[in-house]
Structures are given as structure tokens and as C-alpha cells.
Amino acid sequence: MVENRWQIIIGAVMLLLIMLTGAFSLGVYIGRHGLSQEGLRYQPDQPGGMPEPQSADRPHNLPSGDPDLIGLIRTLSPQGIQLATQEGPRLVEVDDATHVQDTEGRSLKLPDLRLGDIVAVFGDFTPGDGRRLLATHVVRLPPRQPAQP
Amino acid sequence: MSNQPSRFQPLDYALALALSSIAFLFYHLTLTPSLSYLSPDGNELATIPYVLGLAHMPGYPLYTWLGKVFTWLPFGDIAHRINLMSAALGALGIGGLYLITISLLHPRAASPVLRRAGACLVALLLAFSPTYWSQAVIAEVYAPNIALVALTLLALLYWERTRRDCHFFLFALIFGLSLGTHISNLGFAPAFILFVLLTDRSVLKRPTWWLAGLAGFGLGLAQFAWLPFKASTLNDRMMLERAPTTLKGIYNYTLGAFPQFKFAFTLSQLPDRVVIYLYLLTRQFGWLSLILGVIGLGTLLLRRPRHYHLLVGMYLVHVWFFIQYRAFDLDVFFLPAHFLWAIFLTFGIVEMLAGLASIVNLISRGQAPRVVHWLIAALTVMVAIIPLSRNMTTSDHSYDVAINDFYTNVWEMLPSDSALLTQGGVFGYDAFYWQLVYDTRADVLLPTLPTPNPSPSDLHGRELYSTTTITGQNRARGPGALPPNLISGDIWQVPVLIGVQTGAPSLGGRRRLVLYHLIDHPPDLVVKDAKPSIRVDIDLDGVNLIGADLDIRTIESGGRINLVLYWRIDQPRRFQIGTYLGDQALETHDIGFGNLERYQAEVGPVQGRIIMEDYWLVIPSTTPAGSHALTLRVEGINKEIGVGILEVIDQEEAMERWLRIAGKSSSAP
């Protein structure tokens, strides 16, 4: 029983820490992103999927089909772009051959992108457990319009 | 001894079997018929077991061997049989979960009927949860891995009861083997060691116990000798860079695989990652599962502290590792954590049911409580209908026939002794599968099959085709890309066959199924005159569809039709065309298939001239027999243009057709 008691005490401390970690993380998340799910929405019916862009807005010179990702730029670096997408945060890698443009087909440079821009990414997935997306095209989309009442 | 897990009753075996059967039934109903892009590795993982090759890092030897056993099934094609392995082992994991929870639920927690109802409910909740289901219908390692995790836990609990060294050997063997379905299971080792110490420290003094453990685990681990043995079969650029031919290479290929993705986040990013995990968890079982799971953890701690430390130890290490893993599709990596949370959830639900039963007992008399208990149990199990109905449609991939339909037509169309350029390595298996498994069209060279870096001389004298874009801005890149010097950058890629876009959007689901003919001169995009058999002559805001030619009007589903469209472009801009069969979108493309701009630059202007598009379209084998309208839609213009009525017949089963064209009968291999 004495042995069990210690197991229970240690286990209770662990449980408390688990709950504290969860609560702390939620608090930090709300502090950063508010109550919105923008940073980590995840659609159960579209695993890894993305909404289709409006066909009329489809930019020029893009690979056929849907983009691999659409998301809001959270961080930017020469190596990659951290996006907030409907599937949660995603890190997209870029290289010298990555083409950046806007929806009018005008070429841009990576530094032209700004935090908070919404972009559509076309790219190549690398295989294996660590799935990466190397962007071939990054398209800056027009800012989201506020919802109409 | 009161802290020992309960012995199974015959009824428990029957219920576990029933739960596995129910799960298998639904997985089978929604199973991907053959190849698919739902997982980026899926087609490789469907092929490697048959050829007994070496899969991508970390190799998955046990998965490969189990897959080989499933390829001996006497029905379907090889990919179908491997998909069935995921369904069968995923279902086994569900039965295993029931047995684990029912053995751990304390007899005093609730009446047997309520305990069983709670355990059945949670097993079904996991079975019908979106991520688990998604992995049980495709060729992937995650569902088989859950079966191995369940077997490992059951073996450990069995040893706990018997304390016999031979049973510890069995546990250690299964644990070692489970690393061959996912090497991250190694992270469970500290929890297992702690559990053994909490259960019976005296075993440490027994040499036979040590021998049993080390021999069992060592034997399981010996599967990784497969890696150097099969390293010569690797054909992926990234895998070859870390080929497991030396001890260091084996480490790099296994424990050292993908180092850039491990512990990839800073301390300040971890709260977000924890919330992502919580979000993924609630996606599986609903937000209430967070509360019930925590209640379950509390009751597990009070009733079975030793098992609490075992399961929480496994859980924490797993979650801790994967919240810091920079994987693109994180959800599948958490499946073992979801499996463990399901155990906690069972405890929470059973505790809730016990509370409900106590209230019933207080207010009822005579036989009434017994009846109400049964009623509560029945209603509890029926809750599983909610995730079943919610996730059935999105988990159903039985219609995903696009790759097989496309490639069977490719093999029929390719001329003798041609070469088909595809992506290399793991991404090339949608094409490699056919030659590796069925030796289909052995005369056609797949240059990237033996090596990711074929040389131009390999292609000499062969007519060239490709299923990947290899020139221009849209060329495929990454580890599967073709070497830049393989063919001339001046080559024209002319689409000749277009497959249906794969069904649900998914990782890699954007991949288009197009067969290009590679030619060194401009295609015949512009014609002087058009005399189409179907006259349309309709103006569509700057583009005029003059008419079309359709070669046949009756087509077997899964076959192809030849469509020729004649356009006159009055205002040069981008026009995207969609081809529809009834309501089903077959494909979309830009007029000129992306060659128009280059044609204008190198050959001459196209404004006011007649553009001819001549291509073949795959009619999906899922198309029901009957008459279907073939229509065109121009993007941005709300107008449907009828081209003709197609009579689709369905005289041959899709699988039969695939196997016939692959070159084998359904009874072989």
C-alpha cells in the first residue's frame, strides 16, 4: 500500500502537470491568436486538403489543378514560410527556383511578401515520414474581404 | 493481486472478434480499390512487400513481410491486397483495444455489462474516428502499427499475470518486431521498463528473465538486417544518400532518419504545438473526450496506479516527441497517442456509466435496475453510430480508381519500345508498380525505375513519353525530379491522354494524371481549316468553339475516348476548359494545354486562327452504365456546351480489366 501511495502521489502530480501544460498552452494560444481557429483549423472531411480557389481569380502561369496549400503567412525566412492554414501551421520550403507572383501574374520576390499575406502554394512533396513541401509557385492572394452582414 | 488485470471471459473474446469484424466490414466497404495518392508513400508501400524490396526510411521490414503474406490472398490485385492488410490489421487493433481496456477496467468500477459497453463504445469510436479510418483503407504503415502496439501491450499484460519468462520473451519479441511497423515505438521502452520494475523488481535478479528479454527483443530487432541485405534495391535519391550499407548507414536510415524534422520547434512555439495536438485529439473523439479522458486518467491512477504509469509513460513520450516533429501531415503520427487516449477515455466513460447506474439503483426497485443497466449499455454502444455516420462519406475511398484507370490506358497506348519518364524514387511507384509486380509492357523503358539518375544514352532511339512535367517553370522538382540534363529543355510536351483528377483532396492529391508525348518540334496546334463532325460555333467571350470530333459513342467504363476540339481565339487571354461527363468533372486544362504561349513566341501568333486540341480522355471505371452527356465548360462563363451523348457500358469489372491489361489473370500472381 505504501508503494501504491507513492505511485498515486507521483501519478497525481503528473496528471496535474499534464492539465497545467494543456491549460497553459491554451492560454498562450488564445493570447497569440485570440479565440479564432485561424492558426489551427483542421477540416476532418478534407485531410490535408484545401479549399479550391475561385476560378475567376485563377492566376496565370501556374501548374494545373488546385494549390497544395492556402494559408496566412506567419513567419518568413529565406529558407521557408510558416503558414497558418486550415490544417494547422505548415512550413513550406523555398529555394532559388521558387516563383513568387500575384494573382495578376506579376512576378514578385520573396521579400515582397509580408506577414499576414494570404498565399496559395504549389509545390512538390518529398517522400517519407517527414513530409515537406518544396514550393514551386507561391501566389499572393488578395486580402480577405470582411464578411457581409 | 487485486491490481492484476482481469482474465478474459469467452464473451470478451467474442466481443473483440465482433468489434474487429465490424471495423473490418466498414474498412472493406470503403477500401481504396488499388493504387492511390491518398498517402505520398502509399504506392511504394503497396509495391515493396510484393517484390520484397526496401521501403523508404526507416525501412519497415516487418511491414514488408506482413505485406508479402497478404499478397498471397487469392483475389484483387497486389495493391488491393496490401490495402486489405491495413483494413485487417486496423481492425485487429480495434479488437486489441477492447481486450486491453476490458482487462484493465477494475471489477469494482462498474457492472460487467457496463464495463463491456464502455469498452465497446470506445473501440468503435476509435474505429470510426477520421484519422484511424483514413489509414485503414490505404496502403500505409500506421494501421498495421496500431495492431502491433496493441499486441505488445496485451503481451506485456499477459506476462504481468503469469510472470513466466517465456511470456516475457513473447512480449519482448513483439515489441522488437513492432519497430518494423514504426520505429517511434522505441519511445515506449522507458515506460515498459518502469512497468516491469513496478510489477516485480525481483525479475532483475533472474538471469533467465534477462535472457528472455534480450533474446526476444534482439530477435525482433534482427529484422533490420533486412536493410543492408536489400539496400542495393533502393532507387530513391534521398534514400540512396543515406543507404544502410554500413553500421552508420543503418543508423542514418533508422534512428537517424529525417533529423531536420525532429525537435524542430523552439520552446516558445511549443504551446501552439500542444494546442494543435489537442485539436487533433478532439477531431477524433469530440471535445467531451478531453474531459472524460482526464476523468479516466484519474480513475486509472486510483484503481490501477502501475498501469497508469505504464500507459501515461507511453503516451507522454509519444506526444512529447511528435509535437516537436515538423511533419506536414501531423495527424497520422499521433495515432498511437489516440489509441492510448482511447484507453483513458474508456475509464472516464465507464466511471460516468457507473455513476448513472448508482442513481438508477437508488431510485429503482426489483428487476428494474437490471433492465435499466442493459438499456444504458445498449444506448452507450449505439453512440458509435454518430462518428460512423459523420465520417462514412469522407472516409469512403472505394471510388478512387483514377491511377489504375489512367495507367491501364497508358499501357495500352504507348508504342512499342518507347520510354516513359516518370518521377523517380518513392513518387514513381504509380508507374513502377505495374512493371515490378506484373511485368506490364516490359518493352517500355521506365528509366527512373532502376536509378533516379538515368543518363540520356538510356533513351537513345526510343520514342519519349512522360507522366511528369519536365520542362519549363512547372517542372517537377524535389527528390523525385528527373536529372536536369536528361533531355533537352527545348522539347515540347504534348498531352495525349488525360486521366481523371484523383478524388478527395489530399496530400499529393493535386497530382495530375497526364500522359505527355515528348517531341522536338512544335505540335500541330494551329490548323488551316476545321470541319468538325459536331458543329457547335458558339462564342464564349473572346473564344469561339467551332466544333468537335468524338471518335466513338459507346465506351466501356475505364476506357478512353478521343476528343478533338476546334477553337478560334479572338482575344488572347487565358481560357480554362473543363470536360464533364454528366455532373462529373473529368479534367480541366488551358486551351492549348500550356503550349499556347510558347507556340506564339516561337512559331507565330494564334489570334484569329483555329486551334486544334486532340487528346484522349479516360472514362472512370466507376461511371455507371447508361447514357451520359459529355459537356464542356469555359471557366468564368456560366455556360454548358454539349458535345455529345456517350453510352457507357460496364461489361467488365474494373479489377478484371486492370489485371487483364496488366498482363495477368486474377488468380495470379
Short mmCIF file of C-alpha atoms in Angstrom, two decimals, chain B residues 3-367:
data_model
loop_
_atom_site.label_atom_id
_atom_site.label_comp_id
_atom_site.label_asym_id
_atom_site.label_seq_id
_atom_site.Cartn_x
_atom_site.Cartn_y
_atom_site.Cartn_z
CA ASN B 3 -4.18 -4.86 -9.02
CA GLN B 4 -3.75 -7.62 -11.59
CA PRO B 5 -5.54 -7.22 -14.91
CA SER B 6 -8.74 -9.21 -15.19
CA ARG B 7 -8.80 -12.51 -17.03
CA PHE B 8 -10.70 -12.55 -20.27
CA GLN B 9 -14.02 -14.34 -20.37
CA PRO B 10 -15.06 -16.17 -23.54
CA LEU B 11 -17.57 -13.37 -24.05
CA ASP B 12 -14.71 -10.87 -24.21
CA TYR B 13 -13.01 -12.79 -26.99
CA ALA B 14 -16.34 -12.92 -28.81
CA LEU B 15 -16.87 -9.18 -28.38
CA ALA B 16 -13.30 -8.41 -29.50
CA LEU B 17 -13.88 -10.54 -32.57
CA ALA B 18 -17.22 -8.82 -33.20
CA LEU B 19 -15.67 -5.36 -32.89
CA SER B 20 -12.82 -6.29 -35.23
CA SER B 21 -15.35 -7.73 -37.68
CA ILE B 22 -17.50 -4.60 -37.61
CA ALA B 23 -14.45 -2.39 -38.13
CA PHE B 24 -13.18 -4.62 -40.93
CA LEU B 25 -16.58 -4.62 -42.61
CA PHE B 26 -16.64 -0.83 -42.82
CA TYR B 27 -12.98 -0.60 -43.79
CA HIS B 28 -13.62 -3.12 -46.53
CA LEU B 29 -16.65 -1.21 -47.78
CA THR B 30 -14.64 2.00 -48.01
CA LEU B 31 -11.32 0.46 -49.05
CA THR B 32 -9.28 2.09 -51.81
CA PRO B 33 -9.55 -0.47 -54.62
CA SER B 34 -5.90 -0.34 -55.64
CA LEU B 35 -3.29 2.41 -56.08
CA SER B 36 -3.97 5.90 -54.75
CA TYR B 37 -2.36 9.23 -53.94
CA LEU B 38 -4.01 9.49 -50.52
CA SER B 39 -0.60 8.96 -48.98
CA PRO B 40 2.56 10.14 -50.72
CA ASP B 41 4.25 6.83 -49.89
CA GLY B 42 1.23 4.62 -50.48
CA ASN B 43 2.09 3.30 -53.92
CA GLU B 44 5.61 2.47 -52.84
CA LEU B 45 4.27 0.71 -49.75
CA ALA B 46 1.86 -1.23 -51.97
CA THR B 47 4.68 -2.45 -54.20
CA ILE B 48 7.66 -3.08 -51.94
CA PRO B 49 6.12 -6.02 -50.00
CA TYR B 50 5.41 -7.94 -53.20
CA VAL B 51 8.95 -7.55 -54.53
CA LEU B 52 10.42 -7.92 -51.03
CA GLY B 53 12.41 -4.74 -51.51
CA LEU B 54 13.39 -1.98 -49.12
CA ALA B 55 10.89 0.75 -48.30
CA HIS B 56 11.81 4.35 -47.59
CA MET B 57 13.37 5.31 -44.25
CA PRO B 58 13.33 3.63 -41.76
CA GLY B 59 12.78 0.57 -43.93
CA TYR B 60 9.72 -1.07 -42.33
CA PRO B 61 10.93 -4.70 -42.60
CA LEU B 62 8.03 -6.23 -40.64
CA TYR B 63 5.51 -4.23 -42.68
CA THR B 64 7.18 -5.55 -45.83
CA TRP B 65 7.00 -9.17 -44.71
CA LEU B 66 3.43 -8.95 -43.43
CA GLY B 67 2.52 -7.31 -46.71
CA LYS B 68 4.10 -10.20 -48.59
CA VAL B 69 1.81 -12.60 -46.74
CA PHE B 70 -1.21 -10.53 -47.76
CA THR B 71 -0.09 -10.58 -51.40
CA TRP B 72 -0.83 -14.32 -51.32
CA LEU B 73 -4.55 -13.61 -51.00
CA PRO B 74 -6.34 -15.06 -54.00
CA PHE B 75 -8.34 -12.00 -55.06
CA GLY B 76 -7.85 -8.43 -56.20
CA ASP B 77 -4.59 -7.01 -57.44
CA ILE B 78 -1.49 -6.67 -55.30
CA ALA B 79 -2.23 -3.10 -54.22
CA HIS B 80 -5.74 -4.15 -53.21
CA ARG B 81 -4.35 -6.95 -51.09
CA ILE B 82 -1.95 -4.57 -49.34
CA ASN B 83 -4.80 -2.13 -48.72
CA LEU B 84 -6.63 -5.08 -47.20
CA MET B 85 -3.72 -5.57 -44.83
CA SER B 86 -4.31 -2.08 -43.45
CA ALA B 87 -8.00 -2.89 -43.05
CA ALA B 88 -7.36 -6.24 -41.38
CA LEU B 89 -4.63 -5.03 -39.03
CA GLY B 90 -6.51 -1.80 -38.31
CA ALA B 91 -9.48 -3.96 -37.33
CA LEU B 92 -7.19 -6.16 -35.23
CA GLY B 93 -6.06 -3.03 -33.37
CA ILE B 94 -9.70 -2.31 -32.52
CA GLY B 95 -10.23 -5.78 -31.07
CA GLY B 96 -6.93 -5.39 -29.22
CA LEU B 97 -8.05 -2.09 -27.73
CA TYR B 98 -11.19 -3.74 -26.39
CA LEU B 99 -9.19 -6.57 -24.78
CA ILE B 100 -6.70 -4.16 -23.22
CA THR B 101 -9.38 -1.94 -21.73
CA ILE B 102 -11.59 -4.78 -20.51
CA SER B 103 -8.63 -6.39 -18.76
CA LEU B 104 -7.66 -3.10 -17.10
CA LEU B 105 -11.11 -1.93 -16.04
CA HIS B 106 -11.38 -2.77 -12.39
CA PRO B 107 -14.22 -5.18 -11.46
CA ARG B 108 -15.37 -2.66 -8.86
CA ALA B 109 -15.56 0.15 -11.43
CA ALA B 110 -18.96 -0.86 -12.76
CA SER B 111 -21.07 -3.93 -13.51
CA PRO B 112 -19.67 -6.25 -16.20
CA VAL B 113 -22.30 -5.18 -18.71
CA LEU B 114 -21.49 -1.50 -18.28
CA ARG B 115 -17.73 -2.13 -18.41
CA ARG B 116 -18.15 -4.04 -21.64
CA ALA B 117 -20.47 -1.41 -23.07
CA GLY B 118 -17.95 1.35 -22.31
CA ALA B 119 -15.07 -0.63 -23.79
CA CYS B 120 -17.10 -1.50 -26.90
CA LEU B 121 -18.12 2.11 -27.39
CA VAL B 122 -14.59 3.48 -27.23
CA ALA B 123 -13.25 0.73 -29.51
CA LEU B 124 -15.86 1.74 -32.08
CA LEU B 125 -15.18 5.45 -31.53
CA LEU B 126 -11.55 4.82 -32.44
CA ALA B 127 -12.51 2.56 -35.35
CA PHE B 128 -14.70 5.27 -36.86
CA SER B 129 -12.50 8.24 -35.97
CA PRO B 130 -11.39 10.11 -39.11
CA THR B 131 -7.63 9.64 -38.90
CA TYR B 132 -7.71 5.98 -37.91
CA TRP B 133 -10.25 5.19 -40.60
CA SER B 134 -8.28 7.10 -43.22
CA GLN B 135 -5.25 4.91 -42.55
CA ALA B 136 -7.16 1.63 -42.52
CA VAL B 137 -8.26 1.93 -46.15
CA ILE B 138 -4.92 2.60 -47.85
CA ALA B 139 -1.50 1.03 -48.08
CA GLU B 140 0.28 2.69 -45.17
CA VAL B 141 2.15 1.67 -42.04
CA TYR B 142 0.00 3.39 -39.42
CA ALA B 143 -2.91 0.95 -39.11
CA PRO B 144 -0.64 -2.13 -39.02
CA ASN B 145 1.45 -0.33 -36.42
CA ILE B 146 -1.55 0.09 -34.12
CA ALA B 147 -2.15 -3.66 -34.30
CA LEU B 148 1.47 -4.21 -33.21
CA VAL B 149 1.16 -1.67 -30.38
CA ALA B 150 -1.98 -3.44 -29.17
CA LEU B 151 -0.32 -6.86 -29.35
CA THR B 152 2.72 -5.54 -27.47
CA LEU B 153 0.54 -4.23 -24.66
CA LEU B 154 -1.52 -7.41 -24.49
CA ALA B 155 1.67 -9.48 -24.30
CA LEU B 156 3.02 -7.30 -21.50
CA LEU B 157 -0.24 -7.59 -19.54
CA TYR B 158 -0.19 -11.34 -20.08
CA TRP B 159 3.33 -11.55 -18.69
CA GLU B 160 2.22 -9.45 -15.73
CA ARG B 161 -0.32 -12.10 -14.87
CA THR B 162 1.84 -15.17 -15.41
CA ARG B 163 5.32 -13.75 -14.64
CA ARG B 164 6.75 -16.51 -16.79
CA ASP B 165 9.96 -15.83 -18.64
CA CYS B 166 8.66 -17.38 -21.84
CA HIS B 167 5.83 -14.86 -21.81
CA PHE B 168 8.27 -12.03 -21.25
CA PHE B 169 10.20 -13.36 -24.23
CA LEU B 170 6.98 -13.15 -26.24
CA PHE B 171 6.41 -9.55 -25.16
CA ALA B 172 9.99 -8.52 -25.94
CA LEU B 173 9.80 -10.24 -29.32
CA ILE B 174 6.58 -8.46 -30.32
CA PHE B 175 7.95 -5.16 -29.08
CA GLY B 176 11.12 -5.61 -31.12
CA LEU B 177 9.07 -6.59 -34.15
CA SER B 178 6.80 -3.57 -33.76
CA LEU B 179 9.74 -1.33 -34.62
CA GLY B 180 9.35 -2.69 -38.14
CA THR B 181 5.95 -1.04 -38.50
CA HIS B 182 7.03 2.23 -36.91
CA ILE B 183 10.34 2.88 -35.27
CA SER B 184 8.86 5.55 -33.00
CA ASN B 185 7.53 2.65 -30.88
CA LEU B 186 11.01 2.57 -29.39
CA GLY B 187 9.92 5.58 -27.35
CA PHE B 188 7.66 3.25 -25.35
CA ALA B 189 10.67 1.40 -23.93
CA PRO B 190 11.16 3.58 -20.80
CA ALA B 191 7.51 3.08 -19.84
CA PHE B 192 7.81 -0.67 -20.34
CA ILE B 193 10.93 -0.80 -18.16
CA LEU B 194 9.25 1.26 -15.44
CA PHE B 195 6.22 -1.02 -15.55
CA VAL B 196 8.37 -4.13 -15.16
CA LEU B 197 10.13 -2.56 -12.17
CA LEU B 198 6.82 -1.59 -10.57
CA THR B 199 5.39 -5.04 -11.21
CA ASP B 200 8.17 -7.29 -9.99
CA ARG B 201 11.63 -5.97 -9.26
CA SER B 202 12.84 -9.44 -8.35
CA VAL B 203 12.95 -10.42 -12.02
CA LEU B 204 16.10 -8.34 -12.33
CA LYS B 205 17.91 -10.98 -10.29
CA ARG B 206 16.84 -13.79 -12.59
CA PRO B 207 19.33 -14.47 -15.43
CA THR B 208 16.65 -16.36 -17.34
CA TRP B 209 14.41 -13.27 -17.33
CA TRP B 210 17.23 -11.17 -18.73
CA LEU B 211 17.95 -13.82 -21.31
CA ALA B 212 14.29 -13.99 -22.33
CA GLY B 213 14.01 -10.21 -22.65
CA LEU B 214 17.24 -9.66 -24.52
CA ALA B 215 16.74 -12.65 -26.80
CA GLY B 216 13.16 -11.68 -27.63
CA PHE B 217 13.93 -8.03 -28.28
CA GLY B 218 17.15 -8.91 -30.13
CA LEU B 219 15.30 -11.35 -32.33
CA GLY B 220 12.68 -8.73 -33.12
CA LEU B 221 15.36 -6.18 -33.80
CA ALA B 222 17.20 -8.58 -36.10
CA GLN B 223 14.63 -7.72 -38.78
CA PHE B 224 16.72 -4.64 -39.51
CA ALA B 225 19.38 -6.88 -41.04
CA TRP B 226 16.96 -6.65 -43.96
CA LEU B 227 18.20 -3.12 -44.58
CA PRO B 228 21.78 -3.80 -45.71
CA PHE B 229 20.59 -7.00 -47.36
CA LYS B 230 18.19 -5.06 -49.60
CA ALA B 231 20.00 -1.72 -49.81
CA SER B 232 21.00 -2.43 -53.40
CA THR B 233 17.34 -2.27 -54.46
CA LEU B 234 16.92 1.39 -53.44
CA ASN B 235 16.02 3.74 -56.26
CA ASP B 236 15.19 6.94 -54.39
CA ARG B 237 17.68 9.79 -54.45
CA MET B 238 17.15 10.78 -50.83
CA MET B 239 17.28 7.17 -49.59
CA LEU B 240 20.42 6.43 -51.57
CA GLU B 241 22.15 9.34 -49.85
CA ARG B 242 21.60 7.51 -46.55
CA ALA B 243 21.87 3.95 -47.87
CA PRO B 244 22.05 1.43 -44.99
CA THR B 245 25.14 -0.36 -46.17
CA THR B 246 27.29 0.30 -43.09
CA LEU B 247 26.52 0.46 -39.37
CA LYS B 248 26.49 4.24 -39.62
CA GLY B 249 24.29 3.98 -42.69
CA ILE B 250 21.85 1.73 -40.83
CA TYR B 251 21.71 4.28 -38.02
CA ASN B 252 21.15 7.11 -40.50
CA TYR B 253 18.40 5.13 -42.23
CA THR B 254 16.59 4.26 -38.99
CA LEU B 255 17.06 6.21 -35.76
CA GLY B 256 18.88 8.99 -37.57
CA ALA B 257 16.28 9.37 -40.32
CA PHE B 258 14.87 12.82 -41.03
CA PRO B 259 16.96 14.63 -38.40
CA GLN B 260 15.79 18.03 -39.62
CA PHE B 261 12.23 17.25 -38.56
CA LYS B 262 12.91 16.16 -35.01
CA PHE B 263 12.71 18.64 -32.14
CA ALA B 264 12.22 21.30 -34.78
CA PHE B 265 10.46 23.91 -32.65
CA THR B 266 11.65 26.42 -30.13
CA LEU B 267 10.35 26.47 -26.58
CA SER B 268 8.12 29.45 -27.33
CA GLN B 269 6.45 27.54 -30.17
CA LEU B 270 5.57 24.52 -28.06
CA PRO B 271 2.31 25.87 -26.59
CA ASP B 272 0.93 26.20 -30.12
CA ARG B 273 2.04 22.69 -30.89
CA VAL B 274 0.33 21.35 -27.77
CA VAL B 275 -2.89 23.08 -28.83
CA ILE B 276 -2.57 21.57 -32.29
CA TYR B 277 -2.32 18.15 -30.70
CA LEU B 278 -5.36 18.82 -28.51
CA TYR B 279 -7.22 19.98 -31.56
CA LEU B 280 -6.34 16.83 -33.46
CA LEU B 281 -7.42 14.76 -30.48
CA THR B 282 -10.81 16.45 -30.30
CA ARG B 283 -11.21 15.79 -34.02
CA GLN B 284 -11.09 12.08 -33.30
CA PHE B 285 -13.38 11.74 -30.31
CA GLY B 286 -15.06 15.12 -29.81
CA TRP B 287 -14.26 17.81 -27.26
CA LEU B 288 -16.02 15.89 -24.49
CA SER B 289 -13.27 13.30 -24.81
CA LEU B 290 -10.82 15.74 -23.22
CA ILE B 291 -12.86 15.90 -20.02
CA LEU B 292 -13.76 12.21 -19.96
CA GLY B 293 -10.17 11.26 -20.75
CA VAL B 294 -8.87 13.30 -17.81
CA ILE B 295 -11.50 11.71 -15.55
CA GLY B 296 -10.37 8.37 -16.91
CA LEU B 297 -6.77 9.17 -16.11
CA GLY B 298 -7.77 9.96 -12.54
CA THR B 299 -9.69 6.71 -12.07
CA LEU B 300 -6.97 4.71 -13.76
CA LEU B 301 -4.49 6.21 -11.33
CA LEU B 302 -6.60 5.36 -8.29
CA ARG B 303 -7.62 1.89 -9.39
CA ARG B 304 -4.51 0.74 -11.24
CA PRO B 305 -1.56 3.03 -10.47
CA ARG B 306 1.02 0.72 -12.02
CA HIS B 307 -0.86 0.61 -15.30
CA TYR B 308 -1.38 4.33 -15.12
CA HIS B 309 2.39 4.80 -15.10
CA LEU B 310 2.76 2.36 -17.98
CA LEU B 311 0.17 4.00 -20.21
CA VAL B 312 0.86 7.61 -19.28
CA GLY B 313 4.58 6.98 -19.73
CA MET B 314 3.97 5.64 -23.24
CA TYR B 315 1.59 8.48 -24.00
CA LEU B 316 3.75 11.34 -22.79
CA VAL B 317 6.89 10.23 -24.60
CA HIS B 318 4.94 9.81 -27.82
CA VAL B 319 3.15 13.17 -27.63
CA TRP B 320 6.29 14.95 -26.45
CA PHE B 321 8.22 13.64 -29.46
CA PHE B 322 5.62 14.29 -32.12
CA ILE B 323 4.50 17.75 -31.06
CA GLN B 324 8.08 18.71 -31.88
CA TYR B 325 8.09 16.84 -35.19
CA ARG B 326 7.93 19.05 -38.25
CA ALA B 327 5.81 16.72 -40.34
CA PHE B 328 3.46 18.13 -42.90
CA ASP B 329 0.59 15.78 -42.09
CA LEU B 330 0.98 15.53 -38.38
CA ASP B 331 -2.33 13.82 -37.65
CA VAL B 332 -1.27 10.29 -38.63
CA PHE B 333 1.75 10.37 -36.36
CA PHE B 334 -0.47 10.79 -33.32
CA LEU B 335 -2.42 7.58 -33.93
CA PRO B 336 -0.66 5.64 -31.14
CA ALA B 337 -1.37 8.57 -28.80
CA HIS B 338 -5.03 8.49 -29.86
CA PHE B 339 -5.04 4.75 -29.20
CA LEU B 340 -3.72 5.33 -25.68
CA TRP B 341 -6.14 8.20 -25.08
CA ALA B 342 -8.94 5.81 -26.07
CA ILE B 343 -7.96 3.67 -23.08
CA PHE B 344 -8.16 6.69 -20.76
CA LEU B 345 -11.45 7.62 -22.35
CA THR B 346 -12.88 4.17 -21.62
CA PHE B 347 -12.10 4.62 -17.95
CA GLY B 348 -13.83 8.01 -17.96
CA ILE B 349 -16.90 6.69 -19.77
CA VAL B 350 -17.21 3.63 -17.54
CA GLU B 351 -16.93 5.86 -14.47
CA MET B 352 -19.71 8.01 -15.87
CA LEU B 353 -21.85 4.93 -16.58
CA ALA B 354 -21.19 3.66 -13.06
CA GLY B 355 -22.43 6.96 -11.67
CA LEU B 356 -25.53 6.72 -13.79
CA ALA B 357 -26.10 3.14 -12.64
CA SER B 358 -25.80 4.21 -9.00
CA ILE B 359 -28.54 6.77 -9.50
CA VAL B 360 -30.71 4.12 -11.15
CA ASN B 361 -30.08 1.75 -8.27
CA LEU B 362 -31.13 4.40 -5.79
CA ILE B 363 -34.44 5.17 -7.43
CA SER B 364 -35.43 1.74 -8.79
CA ARG B 365 -36.57 -1.48 -7.19
CA GLY B 366 -36.88 -5.16 -8.08
CA GLN B 367 -35.74 -6.16 -11.56
#
